Structure formats: C-alpha cells, structure tokens
Coordinates of N, CA and C and ligand atoms in Angstrom, one line a residue:
X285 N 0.8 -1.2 0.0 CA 0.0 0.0 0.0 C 0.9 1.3 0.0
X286 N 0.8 2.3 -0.8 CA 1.1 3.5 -0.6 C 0.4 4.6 -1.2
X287 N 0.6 5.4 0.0 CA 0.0 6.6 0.1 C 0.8 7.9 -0.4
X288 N -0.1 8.9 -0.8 CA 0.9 10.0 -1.5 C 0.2 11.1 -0.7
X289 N 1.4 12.3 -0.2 CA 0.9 13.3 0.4 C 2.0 14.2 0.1
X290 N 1.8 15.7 0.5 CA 2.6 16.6 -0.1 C 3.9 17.7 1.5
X291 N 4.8 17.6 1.0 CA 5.7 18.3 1.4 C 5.6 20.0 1.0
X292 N 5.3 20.6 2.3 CA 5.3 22.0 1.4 C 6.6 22.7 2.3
X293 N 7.3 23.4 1.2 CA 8.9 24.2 1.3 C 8.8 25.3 0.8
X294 N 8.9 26.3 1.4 CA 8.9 27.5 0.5 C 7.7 27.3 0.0
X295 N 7.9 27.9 -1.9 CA 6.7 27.8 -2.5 C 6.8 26.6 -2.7
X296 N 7.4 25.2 -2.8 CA 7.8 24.2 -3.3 C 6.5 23.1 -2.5
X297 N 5.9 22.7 -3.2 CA 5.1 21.4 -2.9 C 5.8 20.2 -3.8
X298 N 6.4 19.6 -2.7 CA 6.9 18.2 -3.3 C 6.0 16.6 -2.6
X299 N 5.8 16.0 -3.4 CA 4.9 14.7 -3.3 C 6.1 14.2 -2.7
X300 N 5.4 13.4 -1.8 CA 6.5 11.9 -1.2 C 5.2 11.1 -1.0
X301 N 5.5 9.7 -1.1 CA 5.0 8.5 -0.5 C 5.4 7.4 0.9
X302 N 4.6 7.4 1.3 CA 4.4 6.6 2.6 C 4.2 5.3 2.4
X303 N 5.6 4.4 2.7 CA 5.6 3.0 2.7 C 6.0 2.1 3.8
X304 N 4.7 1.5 4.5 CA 5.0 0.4 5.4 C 5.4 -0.5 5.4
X305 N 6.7 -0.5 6.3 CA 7.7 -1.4 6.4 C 7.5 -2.3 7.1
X306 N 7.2 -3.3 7.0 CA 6.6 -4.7 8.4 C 8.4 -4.6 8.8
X307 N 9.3 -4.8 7.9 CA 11.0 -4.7 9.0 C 11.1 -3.8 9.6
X308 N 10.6 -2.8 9.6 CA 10.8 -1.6 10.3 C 10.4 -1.5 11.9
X309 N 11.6 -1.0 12.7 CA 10.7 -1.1 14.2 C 10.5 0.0 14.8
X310 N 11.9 1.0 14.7 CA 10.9 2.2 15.0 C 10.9 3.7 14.6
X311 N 12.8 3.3 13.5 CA 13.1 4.2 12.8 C 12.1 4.5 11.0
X312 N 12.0 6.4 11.1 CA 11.4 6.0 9.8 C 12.4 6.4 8.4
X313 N 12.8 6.1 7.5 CA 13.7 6.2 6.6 C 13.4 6.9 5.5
X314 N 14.2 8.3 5.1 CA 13.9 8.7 3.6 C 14.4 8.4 3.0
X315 N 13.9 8.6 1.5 CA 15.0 8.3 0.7 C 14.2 9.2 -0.8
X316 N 15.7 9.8 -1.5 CA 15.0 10.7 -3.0 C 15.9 9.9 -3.9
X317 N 14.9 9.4 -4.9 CA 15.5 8.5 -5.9 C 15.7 9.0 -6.9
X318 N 16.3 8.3 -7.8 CA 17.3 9.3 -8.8 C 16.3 10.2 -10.0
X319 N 15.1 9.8 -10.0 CA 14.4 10.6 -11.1 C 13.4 11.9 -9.9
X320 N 14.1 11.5 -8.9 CA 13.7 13.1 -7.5 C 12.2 12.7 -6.9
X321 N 11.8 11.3 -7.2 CA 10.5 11.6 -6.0 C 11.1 10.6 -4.6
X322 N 9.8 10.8 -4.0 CA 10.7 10.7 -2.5 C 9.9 9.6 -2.0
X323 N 10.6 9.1 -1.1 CA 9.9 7.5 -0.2 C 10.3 7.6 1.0
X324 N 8.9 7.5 1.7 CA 9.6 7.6 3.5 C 8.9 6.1 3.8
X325 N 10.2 5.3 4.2 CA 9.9 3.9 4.8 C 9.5 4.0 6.5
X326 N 8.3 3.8 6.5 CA 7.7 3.9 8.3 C 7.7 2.3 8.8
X327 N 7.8 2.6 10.2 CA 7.3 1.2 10.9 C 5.5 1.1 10.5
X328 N 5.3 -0.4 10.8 CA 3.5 -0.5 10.3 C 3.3 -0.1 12.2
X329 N 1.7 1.2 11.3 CA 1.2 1.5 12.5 C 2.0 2.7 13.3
X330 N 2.5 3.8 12.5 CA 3.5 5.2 12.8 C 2.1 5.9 12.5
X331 N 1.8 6.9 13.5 CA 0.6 7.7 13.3 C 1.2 9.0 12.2
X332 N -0.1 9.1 11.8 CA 0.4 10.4 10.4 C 0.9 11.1 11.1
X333 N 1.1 11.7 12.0 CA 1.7 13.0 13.1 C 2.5 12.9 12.4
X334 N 3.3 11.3 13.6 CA 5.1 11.3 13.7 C 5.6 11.2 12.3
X335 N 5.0 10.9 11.2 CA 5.7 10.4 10.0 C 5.6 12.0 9.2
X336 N 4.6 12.8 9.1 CA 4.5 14.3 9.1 C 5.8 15.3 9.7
X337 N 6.0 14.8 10.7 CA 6.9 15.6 11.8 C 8.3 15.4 11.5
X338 N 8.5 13.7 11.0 CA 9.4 13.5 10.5 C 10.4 13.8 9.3
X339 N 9.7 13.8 8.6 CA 9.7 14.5 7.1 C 9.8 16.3 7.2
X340 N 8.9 17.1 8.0 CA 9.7 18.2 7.8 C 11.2 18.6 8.6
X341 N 11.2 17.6 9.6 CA 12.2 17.8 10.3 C 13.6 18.1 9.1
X342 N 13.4 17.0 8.2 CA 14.1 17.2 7.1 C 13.5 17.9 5.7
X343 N 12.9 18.7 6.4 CA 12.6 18.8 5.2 C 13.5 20.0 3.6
X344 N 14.3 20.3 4.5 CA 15.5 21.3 3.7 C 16.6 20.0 3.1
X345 N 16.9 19.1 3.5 CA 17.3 18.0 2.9 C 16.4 17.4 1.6
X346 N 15.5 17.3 2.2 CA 14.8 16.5 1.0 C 14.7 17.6 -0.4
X347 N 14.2 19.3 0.1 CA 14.3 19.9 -1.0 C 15.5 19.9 -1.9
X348 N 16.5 19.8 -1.4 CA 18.0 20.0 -2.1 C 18.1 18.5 -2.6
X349 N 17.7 17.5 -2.2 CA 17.8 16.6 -2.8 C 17.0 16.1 -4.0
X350 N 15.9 16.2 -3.9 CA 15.1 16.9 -5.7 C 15.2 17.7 -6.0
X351 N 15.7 19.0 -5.6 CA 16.0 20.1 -6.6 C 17.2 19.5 -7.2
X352 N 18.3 18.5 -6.7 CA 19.4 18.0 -7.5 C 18.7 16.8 -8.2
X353 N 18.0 16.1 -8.4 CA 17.5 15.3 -9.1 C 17.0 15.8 -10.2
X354 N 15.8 16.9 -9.5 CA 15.4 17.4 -11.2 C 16.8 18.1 -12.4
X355 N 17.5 18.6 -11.6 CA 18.6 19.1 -12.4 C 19.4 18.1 -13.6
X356 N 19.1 17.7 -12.7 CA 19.8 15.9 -13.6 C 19.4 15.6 -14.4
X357 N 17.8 15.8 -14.5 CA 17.0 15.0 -15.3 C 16.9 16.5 -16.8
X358 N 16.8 17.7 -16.1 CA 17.0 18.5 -17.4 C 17.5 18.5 -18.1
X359 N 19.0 18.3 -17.7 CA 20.0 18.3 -18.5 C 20.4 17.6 -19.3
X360 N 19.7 16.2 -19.0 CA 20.3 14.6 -19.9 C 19.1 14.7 -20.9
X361 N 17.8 15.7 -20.8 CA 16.5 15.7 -21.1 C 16.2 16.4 -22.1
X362 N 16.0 16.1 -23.3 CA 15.5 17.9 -24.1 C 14.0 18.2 -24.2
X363 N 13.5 18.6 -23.7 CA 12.2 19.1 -23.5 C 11.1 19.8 -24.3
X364 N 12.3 20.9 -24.8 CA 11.7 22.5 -26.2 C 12.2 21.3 -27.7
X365 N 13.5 20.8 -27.1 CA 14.4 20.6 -28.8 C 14.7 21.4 -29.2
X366 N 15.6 22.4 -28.5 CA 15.6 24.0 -28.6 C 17.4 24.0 -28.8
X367 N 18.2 24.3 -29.4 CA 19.6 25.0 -28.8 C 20.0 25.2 -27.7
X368 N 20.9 24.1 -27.0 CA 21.6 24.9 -25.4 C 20.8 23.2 -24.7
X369 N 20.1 22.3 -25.2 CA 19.3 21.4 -24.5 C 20.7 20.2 -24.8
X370 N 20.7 19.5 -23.6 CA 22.0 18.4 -23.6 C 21.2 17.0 -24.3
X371 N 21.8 15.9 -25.1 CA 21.7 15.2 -25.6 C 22.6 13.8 -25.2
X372 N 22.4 12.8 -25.0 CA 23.4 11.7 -24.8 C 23.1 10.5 -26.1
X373 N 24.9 10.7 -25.9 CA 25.0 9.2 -27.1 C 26.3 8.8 -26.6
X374 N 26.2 7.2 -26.7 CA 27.3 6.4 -25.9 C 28.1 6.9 -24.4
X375 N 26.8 7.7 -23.7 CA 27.5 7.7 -22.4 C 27.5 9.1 -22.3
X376 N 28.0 10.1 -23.6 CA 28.3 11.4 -23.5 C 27.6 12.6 -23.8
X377 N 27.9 13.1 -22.8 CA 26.6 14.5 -23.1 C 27.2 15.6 -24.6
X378 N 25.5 15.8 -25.5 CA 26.3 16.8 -26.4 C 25.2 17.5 -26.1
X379 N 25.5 18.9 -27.1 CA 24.7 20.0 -26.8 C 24.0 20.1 -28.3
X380 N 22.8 20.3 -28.2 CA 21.8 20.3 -29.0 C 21.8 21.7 -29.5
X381 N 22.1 21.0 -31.2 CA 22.4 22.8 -32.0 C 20.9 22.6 -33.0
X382 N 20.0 23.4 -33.0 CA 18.8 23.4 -34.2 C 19.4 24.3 -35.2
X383 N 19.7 24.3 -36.6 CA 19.8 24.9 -37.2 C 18.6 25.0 -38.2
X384 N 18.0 26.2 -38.7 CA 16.8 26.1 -39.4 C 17.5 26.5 -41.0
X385 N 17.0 25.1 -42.1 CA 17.8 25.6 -43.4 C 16.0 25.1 -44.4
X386 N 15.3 26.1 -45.0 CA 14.0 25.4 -45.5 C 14.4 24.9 -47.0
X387 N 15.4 24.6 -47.3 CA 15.6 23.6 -47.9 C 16.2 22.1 -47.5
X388 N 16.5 21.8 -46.2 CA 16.7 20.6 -45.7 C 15.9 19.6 -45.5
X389 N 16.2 18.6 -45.9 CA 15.2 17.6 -46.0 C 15.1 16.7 -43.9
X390 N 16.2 17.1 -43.2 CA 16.0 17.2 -42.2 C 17.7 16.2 -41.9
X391 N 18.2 16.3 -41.2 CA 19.6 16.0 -41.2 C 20.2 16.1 -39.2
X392 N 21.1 15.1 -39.3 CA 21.6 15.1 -37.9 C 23.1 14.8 -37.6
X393 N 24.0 15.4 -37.3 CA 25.3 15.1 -37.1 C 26.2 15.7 -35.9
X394 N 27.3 14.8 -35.7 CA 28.2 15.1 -34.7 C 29.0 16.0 -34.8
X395 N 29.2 17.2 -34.3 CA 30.8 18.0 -34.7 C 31.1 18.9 -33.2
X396 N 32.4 17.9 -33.2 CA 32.9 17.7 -32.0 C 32.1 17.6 -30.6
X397 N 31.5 19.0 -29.9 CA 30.7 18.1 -28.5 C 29.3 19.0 -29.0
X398 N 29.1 18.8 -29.8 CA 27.6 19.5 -30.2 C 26.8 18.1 -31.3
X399 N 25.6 18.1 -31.5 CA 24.8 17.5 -31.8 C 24.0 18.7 -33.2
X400 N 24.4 18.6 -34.2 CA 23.5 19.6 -34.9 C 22.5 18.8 -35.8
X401 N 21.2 19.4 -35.9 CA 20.1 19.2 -36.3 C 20.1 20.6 -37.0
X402 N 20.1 19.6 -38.4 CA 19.3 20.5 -39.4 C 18.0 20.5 -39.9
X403 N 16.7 21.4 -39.8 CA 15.3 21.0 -40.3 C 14.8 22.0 -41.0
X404 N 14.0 22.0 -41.3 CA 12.9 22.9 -42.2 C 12.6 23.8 -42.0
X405 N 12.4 23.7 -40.2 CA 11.5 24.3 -39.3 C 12.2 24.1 -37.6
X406 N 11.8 24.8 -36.9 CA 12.4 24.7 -35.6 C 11.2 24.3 -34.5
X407 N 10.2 23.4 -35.6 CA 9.6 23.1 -34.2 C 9.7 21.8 -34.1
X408 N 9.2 22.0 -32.5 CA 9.9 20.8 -31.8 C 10.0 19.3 -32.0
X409 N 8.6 19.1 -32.9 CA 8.4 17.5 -33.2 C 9.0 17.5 -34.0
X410 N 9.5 18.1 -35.4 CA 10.4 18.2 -36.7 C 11.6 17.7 -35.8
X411 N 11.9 18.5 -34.9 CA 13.3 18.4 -34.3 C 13.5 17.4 -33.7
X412 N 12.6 16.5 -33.0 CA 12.7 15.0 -32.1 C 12.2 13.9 -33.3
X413 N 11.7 13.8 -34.4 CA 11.6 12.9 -35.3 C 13.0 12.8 -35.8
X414 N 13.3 14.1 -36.1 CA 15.2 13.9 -36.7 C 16.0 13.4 -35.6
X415 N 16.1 13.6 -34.8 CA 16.8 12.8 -33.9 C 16.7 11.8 -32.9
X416 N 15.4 11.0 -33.1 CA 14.9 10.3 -33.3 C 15.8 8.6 -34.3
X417 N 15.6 9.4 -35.3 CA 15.9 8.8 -36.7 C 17.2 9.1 -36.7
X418 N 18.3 9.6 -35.9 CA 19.6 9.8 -36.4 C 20.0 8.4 -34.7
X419 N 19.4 8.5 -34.2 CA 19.5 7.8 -32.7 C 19.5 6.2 -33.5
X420 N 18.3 5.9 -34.0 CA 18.2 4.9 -34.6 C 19.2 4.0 -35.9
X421 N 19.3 5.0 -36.4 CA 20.6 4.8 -37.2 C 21.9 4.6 -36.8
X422 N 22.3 4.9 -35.5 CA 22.9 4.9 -34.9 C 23.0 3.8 -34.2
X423 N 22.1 3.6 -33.8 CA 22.2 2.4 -32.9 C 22.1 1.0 -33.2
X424 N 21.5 1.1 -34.8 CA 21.5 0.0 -35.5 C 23.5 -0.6 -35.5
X425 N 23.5 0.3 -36.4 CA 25.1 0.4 -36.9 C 25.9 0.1 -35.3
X426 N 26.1 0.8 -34.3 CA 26.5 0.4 -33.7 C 26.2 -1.2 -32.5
X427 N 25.5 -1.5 -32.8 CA 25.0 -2.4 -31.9 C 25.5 -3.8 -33.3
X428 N 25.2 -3.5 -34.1 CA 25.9 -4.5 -35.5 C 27.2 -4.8 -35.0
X429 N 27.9 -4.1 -34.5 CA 29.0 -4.2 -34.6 C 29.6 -4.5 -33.4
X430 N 29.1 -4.3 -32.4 CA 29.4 -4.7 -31.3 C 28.7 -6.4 -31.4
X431 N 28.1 -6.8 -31.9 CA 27.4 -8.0 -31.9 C 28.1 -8.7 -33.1
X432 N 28.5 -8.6 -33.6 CA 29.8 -9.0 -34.6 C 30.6 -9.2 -33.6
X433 N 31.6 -8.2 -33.1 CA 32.7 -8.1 -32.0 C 32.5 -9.7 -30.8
X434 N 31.6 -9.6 -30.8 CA 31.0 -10.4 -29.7 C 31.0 -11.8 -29.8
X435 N 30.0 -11.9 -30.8 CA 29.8 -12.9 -31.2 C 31.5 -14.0 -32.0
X436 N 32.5 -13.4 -32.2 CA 34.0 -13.5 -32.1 C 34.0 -14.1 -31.4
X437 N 34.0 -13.2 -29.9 CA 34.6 -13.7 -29.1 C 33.9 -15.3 -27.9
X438 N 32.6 -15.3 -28.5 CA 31.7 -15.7 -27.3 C 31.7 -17.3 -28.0
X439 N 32.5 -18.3 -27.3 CA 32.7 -20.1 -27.7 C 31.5 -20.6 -28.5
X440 N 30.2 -20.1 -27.7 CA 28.8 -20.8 -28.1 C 28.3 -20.5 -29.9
X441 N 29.2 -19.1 -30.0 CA 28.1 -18.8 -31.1 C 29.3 -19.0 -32.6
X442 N 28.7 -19.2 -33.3 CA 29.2 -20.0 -34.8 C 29.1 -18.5 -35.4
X443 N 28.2 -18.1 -35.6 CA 28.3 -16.3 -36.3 C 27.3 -15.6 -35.7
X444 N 27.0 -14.3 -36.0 CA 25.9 -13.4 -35.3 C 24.9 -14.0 -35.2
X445 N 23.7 -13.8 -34.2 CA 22.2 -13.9 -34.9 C 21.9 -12.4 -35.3
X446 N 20.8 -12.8 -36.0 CA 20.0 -11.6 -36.8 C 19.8 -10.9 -35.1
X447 N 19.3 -9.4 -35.3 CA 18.8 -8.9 -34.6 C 18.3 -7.7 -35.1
X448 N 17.3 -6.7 -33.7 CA 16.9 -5.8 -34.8 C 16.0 -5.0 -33.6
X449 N 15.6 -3.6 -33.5 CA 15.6 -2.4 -32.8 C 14.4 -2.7 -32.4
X450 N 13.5 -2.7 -31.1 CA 12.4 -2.0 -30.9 C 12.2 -1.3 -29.5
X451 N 11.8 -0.1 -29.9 CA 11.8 0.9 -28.7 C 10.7 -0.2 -27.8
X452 N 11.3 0.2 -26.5 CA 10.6 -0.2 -25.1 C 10.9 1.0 -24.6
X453 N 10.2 1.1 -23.3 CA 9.9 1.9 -22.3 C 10.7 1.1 -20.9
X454 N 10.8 0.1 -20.7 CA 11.5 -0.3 -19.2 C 12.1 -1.1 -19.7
X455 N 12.5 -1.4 -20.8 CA 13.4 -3.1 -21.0 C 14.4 -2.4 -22.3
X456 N 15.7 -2.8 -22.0 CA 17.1 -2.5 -22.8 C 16.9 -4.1 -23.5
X457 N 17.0 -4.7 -23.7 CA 16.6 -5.8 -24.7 C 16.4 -7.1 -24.3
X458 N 15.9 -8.2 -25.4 CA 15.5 -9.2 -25.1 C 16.0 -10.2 -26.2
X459 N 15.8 -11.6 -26.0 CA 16.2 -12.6 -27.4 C 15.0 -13.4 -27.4
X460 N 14.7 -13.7 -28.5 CA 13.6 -15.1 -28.5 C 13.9 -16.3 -28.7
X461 N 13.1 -17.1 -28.5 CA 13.0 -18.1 -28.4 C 13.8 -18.7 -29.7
X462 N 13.5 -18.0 -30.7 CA 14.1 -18.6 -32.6 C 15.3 -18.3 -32.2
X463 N 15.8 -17.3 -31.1 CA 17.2 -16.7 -31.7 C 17.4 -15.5 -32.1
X464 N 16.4 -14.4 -31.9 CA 16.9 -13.2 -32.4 C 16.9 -12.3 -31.4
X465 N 17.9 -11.4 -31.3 CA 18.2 -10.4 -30.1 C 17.6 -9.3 -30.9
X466 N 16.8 -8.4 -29.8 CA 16.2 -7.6 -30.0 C 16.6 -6.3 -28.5
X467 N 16.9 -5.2 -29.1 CA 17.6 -4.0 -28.9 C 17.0 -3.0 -28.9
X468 N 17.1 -2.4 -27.2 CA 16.3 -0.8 -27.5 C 17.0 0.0 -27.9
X469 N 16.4 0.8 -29.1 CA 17.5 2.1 -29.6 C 17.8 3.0 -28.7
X470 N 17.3 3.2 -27.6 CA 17.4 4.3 -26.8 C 18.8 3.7 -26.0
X471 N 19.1 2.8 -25.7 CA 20.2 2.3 -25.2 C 21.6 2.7 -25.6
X472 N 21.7 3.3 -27.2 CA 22.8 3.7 -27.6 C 23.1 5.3 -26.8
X473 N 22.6 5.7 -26.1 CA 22.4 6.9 -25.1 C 23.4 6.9 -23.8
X474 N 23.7 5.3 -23.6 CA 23.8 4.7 -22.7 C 25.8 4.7 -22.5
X475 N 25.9 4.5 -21.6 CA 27.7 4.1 -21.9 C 28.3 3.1 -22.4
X476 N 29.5 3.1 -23.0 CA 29.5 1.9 -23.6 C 29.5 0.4 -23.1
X477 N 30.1 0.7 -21.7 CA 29.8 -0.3 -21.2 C 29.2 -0.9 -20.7
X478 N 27.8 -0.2 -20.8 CA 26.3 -0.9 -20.5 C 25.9 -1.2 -21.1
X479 N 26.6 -0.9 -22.9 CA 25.9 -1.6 -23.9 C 26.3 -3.2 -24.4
X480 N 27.5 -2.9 -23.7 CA 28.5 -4.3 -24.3 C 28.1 -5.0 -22.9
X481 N 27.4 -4.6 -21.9 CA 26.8 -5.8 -20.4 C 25.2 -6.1 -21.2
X482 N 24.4 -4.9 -21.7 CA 23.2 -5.9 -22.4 C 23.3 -6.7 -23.5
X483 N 24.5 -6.6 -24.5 CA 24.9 -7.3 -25.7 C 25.1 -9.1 -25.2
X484 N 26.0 -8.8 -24.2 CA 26.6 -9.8 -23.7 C 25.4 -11.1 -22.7
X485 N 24.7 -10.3 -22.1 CA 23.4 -10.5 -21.8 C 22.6 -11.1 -22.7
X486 N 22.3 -10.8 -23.8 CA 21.3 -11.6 -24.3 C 22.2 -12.2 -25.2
X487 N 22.8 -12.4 -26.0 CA 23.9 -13.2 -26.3 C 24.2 -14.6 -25.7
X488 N 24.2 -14.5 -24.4 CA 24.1 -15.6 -23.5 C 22.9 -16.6 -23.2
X489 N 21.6 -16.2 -23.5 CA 20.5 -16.3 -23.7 C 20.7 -17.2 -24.6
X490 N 21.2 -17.2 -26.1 CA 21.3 -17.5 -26.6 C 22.1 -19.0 -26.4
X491 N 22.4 -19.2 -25.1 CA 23.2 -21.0 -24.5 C 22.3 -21.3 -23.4
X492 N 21.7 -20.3 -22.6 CA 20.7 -20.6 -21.7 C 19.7 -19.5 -21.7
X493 N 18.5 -20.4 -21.4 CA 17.4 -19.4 -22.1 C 16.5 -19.2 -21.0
X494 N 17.3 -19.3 -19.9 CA 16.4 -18.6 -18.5 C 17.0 -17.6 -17.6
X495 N 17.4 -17.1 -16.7 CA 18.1 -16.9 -15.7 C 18.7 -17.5 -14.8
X496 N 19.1 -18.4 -14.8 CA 19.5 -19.5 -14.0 C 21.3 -19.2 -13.8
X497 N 21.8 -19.5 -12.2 CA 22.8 -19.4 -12.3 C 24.3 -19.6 -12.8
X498 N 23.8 -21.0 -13.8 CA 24.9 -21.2 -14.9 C 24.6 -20.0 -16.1
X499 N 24.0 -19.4 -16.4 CA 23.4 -17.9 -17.0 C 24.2 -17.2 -17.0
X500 N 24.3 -16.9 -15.2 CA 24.9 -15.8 -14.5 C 26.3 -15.9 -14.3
X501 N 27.0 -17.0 -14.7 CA 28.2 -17.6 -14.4 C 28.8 -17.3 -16.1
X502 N 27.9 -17.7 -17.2 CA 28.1 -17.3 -18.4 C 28.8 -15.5 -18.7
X503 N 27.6 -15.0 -18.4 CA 27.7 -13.5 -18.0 C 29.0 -13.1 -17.3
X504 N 29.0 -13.3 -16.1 CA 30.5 -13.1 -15.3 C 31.7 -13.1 -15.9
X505 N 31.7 -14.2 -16.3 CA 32.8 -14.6 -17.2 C 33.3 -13.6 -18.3
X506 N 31.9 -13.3 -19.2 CA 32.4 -12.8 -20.7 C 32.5 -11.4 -20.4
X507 N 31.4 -10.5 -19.4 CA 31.4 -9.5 -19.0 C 31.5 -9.0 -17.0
X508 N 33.0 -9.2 -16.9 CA 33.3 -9.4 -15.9 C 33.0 -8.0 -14.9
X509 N 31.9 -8.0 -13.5 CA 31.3 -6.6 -13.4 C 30.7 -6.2 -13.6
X510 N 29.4 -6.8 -14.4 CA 28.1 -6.2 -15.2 C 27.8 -5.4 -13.9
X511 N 27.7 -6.0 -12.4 CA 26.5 -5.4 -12.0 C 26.7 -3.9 -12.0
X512 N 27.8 -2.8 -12.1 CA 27.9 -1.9 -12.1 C 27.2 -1.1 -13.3
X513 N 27.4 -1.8 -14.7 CA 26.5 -0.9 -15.6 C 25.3 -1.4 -15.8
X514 N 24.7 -2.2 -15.3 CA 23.1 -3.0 -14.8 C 22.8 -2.3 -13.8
X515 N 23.2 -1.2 -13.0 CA 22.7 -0.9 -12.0 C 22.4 0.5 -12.2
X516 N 23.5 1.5 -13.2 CA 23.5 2.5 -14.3 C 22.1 2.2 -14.9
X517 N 22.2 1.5 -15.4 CA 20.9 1.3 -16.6 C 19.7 1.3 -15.3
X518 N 19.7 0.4 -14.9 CA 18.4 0.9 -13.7 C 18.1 1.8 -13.7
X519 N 19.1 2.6 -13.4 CA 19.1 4.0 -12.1 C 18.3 4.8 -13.5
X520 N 18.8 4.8 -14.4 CA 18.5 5.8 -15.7 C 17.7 5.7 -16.4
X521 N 16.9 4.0 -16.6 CA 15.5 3.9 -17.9 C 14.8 4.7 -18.2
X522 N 14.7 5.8 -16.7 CA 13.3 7.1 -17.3 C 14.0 7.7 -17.7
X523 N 15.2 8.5 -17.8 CA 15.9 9.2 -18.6 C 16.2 8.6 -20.1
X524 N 16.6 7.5 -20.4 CA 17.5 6.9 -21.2 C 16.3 7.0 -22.3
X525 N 15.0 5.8 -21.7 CA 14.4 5.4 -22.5 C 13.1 6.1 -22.9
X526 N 13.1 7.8 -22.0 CA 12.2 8.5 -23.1 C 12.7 9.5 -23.7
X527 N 11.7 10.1 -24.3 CA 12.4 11.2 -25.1 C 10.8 10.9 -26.3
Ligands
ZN866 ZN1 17.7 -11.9 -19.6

C-alpha cells in the first residue's frame, strides 16, 4: 500500500509517498530516488503526526535533494528541442544545435561536442523525429558491430544472430525463443559499457534461455562486473528510454 501526500517548502510542494515497512521497528527512513521523487519507509502503525513531523524535520534536505535530481534530469532531457538542451549518445553528453535551413530535408550530425540538427523548421516535433531517426541509425550500426565483435569472441556462437531495434519503455533488450536479439534504440544513449553488459546478456541467452545461475556464471565470465552498468541502466530507464 502506498500513500501519497505533499511536502510544502517555500513555494515548493513536493509529493512523497508513505511506505510500510513490516521490517521496520521504529526508525522512519527517507530516501529521493534518482528521477527526484521521495519514499519515507515507516514502521507498520507510525501515526500520520510522527511520520508528518518526521519529514519536515528534514525537510531542507529533502528539497535539495530533488532540486538536484530534477537538475539531472534536465539536462540529460531535451524538452523545447531547442539549442543549449544536452543530448546523450554512448554515455556522453552533447549540446543540441537546431539549425533552421527550408531547404533541408531534415539531417543530424556530430561536430565535436555539439549535436547539430538540421530542419525545415524549428519546431519541436520536426526536431525529435530527426533525432529520433539519427538515434536509430545509430544504434543499429552500432549495436551491429558490437554483436559482430562479440559474437567473435563468445565459444557458443558460430556467427551473429540476426537482430533488430524496438523501442521499449522499461526493457534494454531481449532474445527469443528462434534466436533473435532484439535491442532498444534508446540504449545507444547509454555508456559503452552498458551496452557491451546488455549485448553480452542476451547473447548468452542465446546458451541458456532462463536466468539460471549457470546464465549468471556465463555473463560473469564474458562480462566481468556487469552489475555496475546494470545498475547505471536501472538508475536511468526514465531518462535513457524516453524522449
Ligand atoms: Zn535476460
């Protein structure tokens, strides 16, 4: 069960949720998670007062701690698709250049730490379809090649499987049952070596087709340390994988 109620700061009304903890015995616990909303873990049976009282006690903590979350999230975020908005590809932030040319058929490229988009027009959907479609292209191409690269190296596999892009919302990729690894494009956003932990990941899938810990023993091995950029990728799906 959880309940949602509001923190008021300043002008600042911030939502937190109230979650009972049966482990809990008498301490109550905050916590601001990386996309800035907040969770206070209570003991079962903390009257609204003390869990109220508790929360403003901190409550200059907790503001500074979503006010740095949302920061985070602007800046990896483009919002307008405007000039000056930050972009990520393979881990690194660029800065989003719109250039308006009305003869362009719509165009996207790297030069040096900037991201330029060329369109017709400077509005915003023009501007996130193009890059969009440059993300995709991108991540085809790259994810080819790391899956080449891989597939090299990995005993089980004779040559690549086919594979091939479909945006999700909470899942960086998956293989089926026939054998084909399937890839979210939004993942090329991602660092590289989160990409080469989900490559490696479902690649292995491809010798065992469960989770099981000869799976997990497979994984270890080829990608030694995943849990570090598995836990990156967590922390970031709502960033990574919208737009
Ligand atoms: Zn899996």
């Amino acid at each position: 069960m959880i309940d949602q109620h509001f923190l008021t700061y300043g002008n600042e009304r911030i939502p937190y949720q109230v979650k009972p903890d049966p482990r809990r015995t008498t301490r109550i616990a905050i916590h601001v998670e990386t996309d800035g909303s907040v969770i206070v873990d209570v003991p079962p049976g903390q009257s609204k007062e003390v869990v109220q009282k508790a929360v403003l006690k901190r409550a200059r903590w907790i503001f500074d701690h979503v006010a740095e979350a949302r920061d985070r999230y602007r800046h990896v975020r483009p919002k307008s698709y405007v000039s000056g908005e930050q972009v990520l590809y393979l881990g690194r932030r660029y800065m989003l250049k719109v250039i308006q040319d009305t003869n362009s058929r719509g165009t996207a490229r790297l030069r040096g730490n900037r991201l330029e988009v060329t369109a017709q027009s400077k509005d915003a959907r023009k501007v996130r379809g193009i890059l969009r479609a440059w993300y995709r292209t991108r991540a085809r191409d790259y994810f080819a090649r790391q899956i080449d690269h891989q597939s090299e190296m990995l005993p089980w596999l004779n040559q690549p499987p086919p594979f091939r892009l479909l945006t999700m919302s909470r899942q960086w990729g998956s293989c089926s049952p026939q054998g084909q690894v399937i890839l979210n494009p939004h993942l090329v956003k991602a660092p590289r070596e989160c990409i080469k932990y989900v490559i490696v990941h479902e690649l292995a899938h491809l010798k065992h087709h469960d989770h099981s810990p000869e799976f997990f023993d497979l994984v270890s091995l080829h990608a030694p340390g995943w849990e570090k950029p598995k836990k990156l990728l967590d922390q970031m799906v709502e960033v990574l994988a919208s737009d």
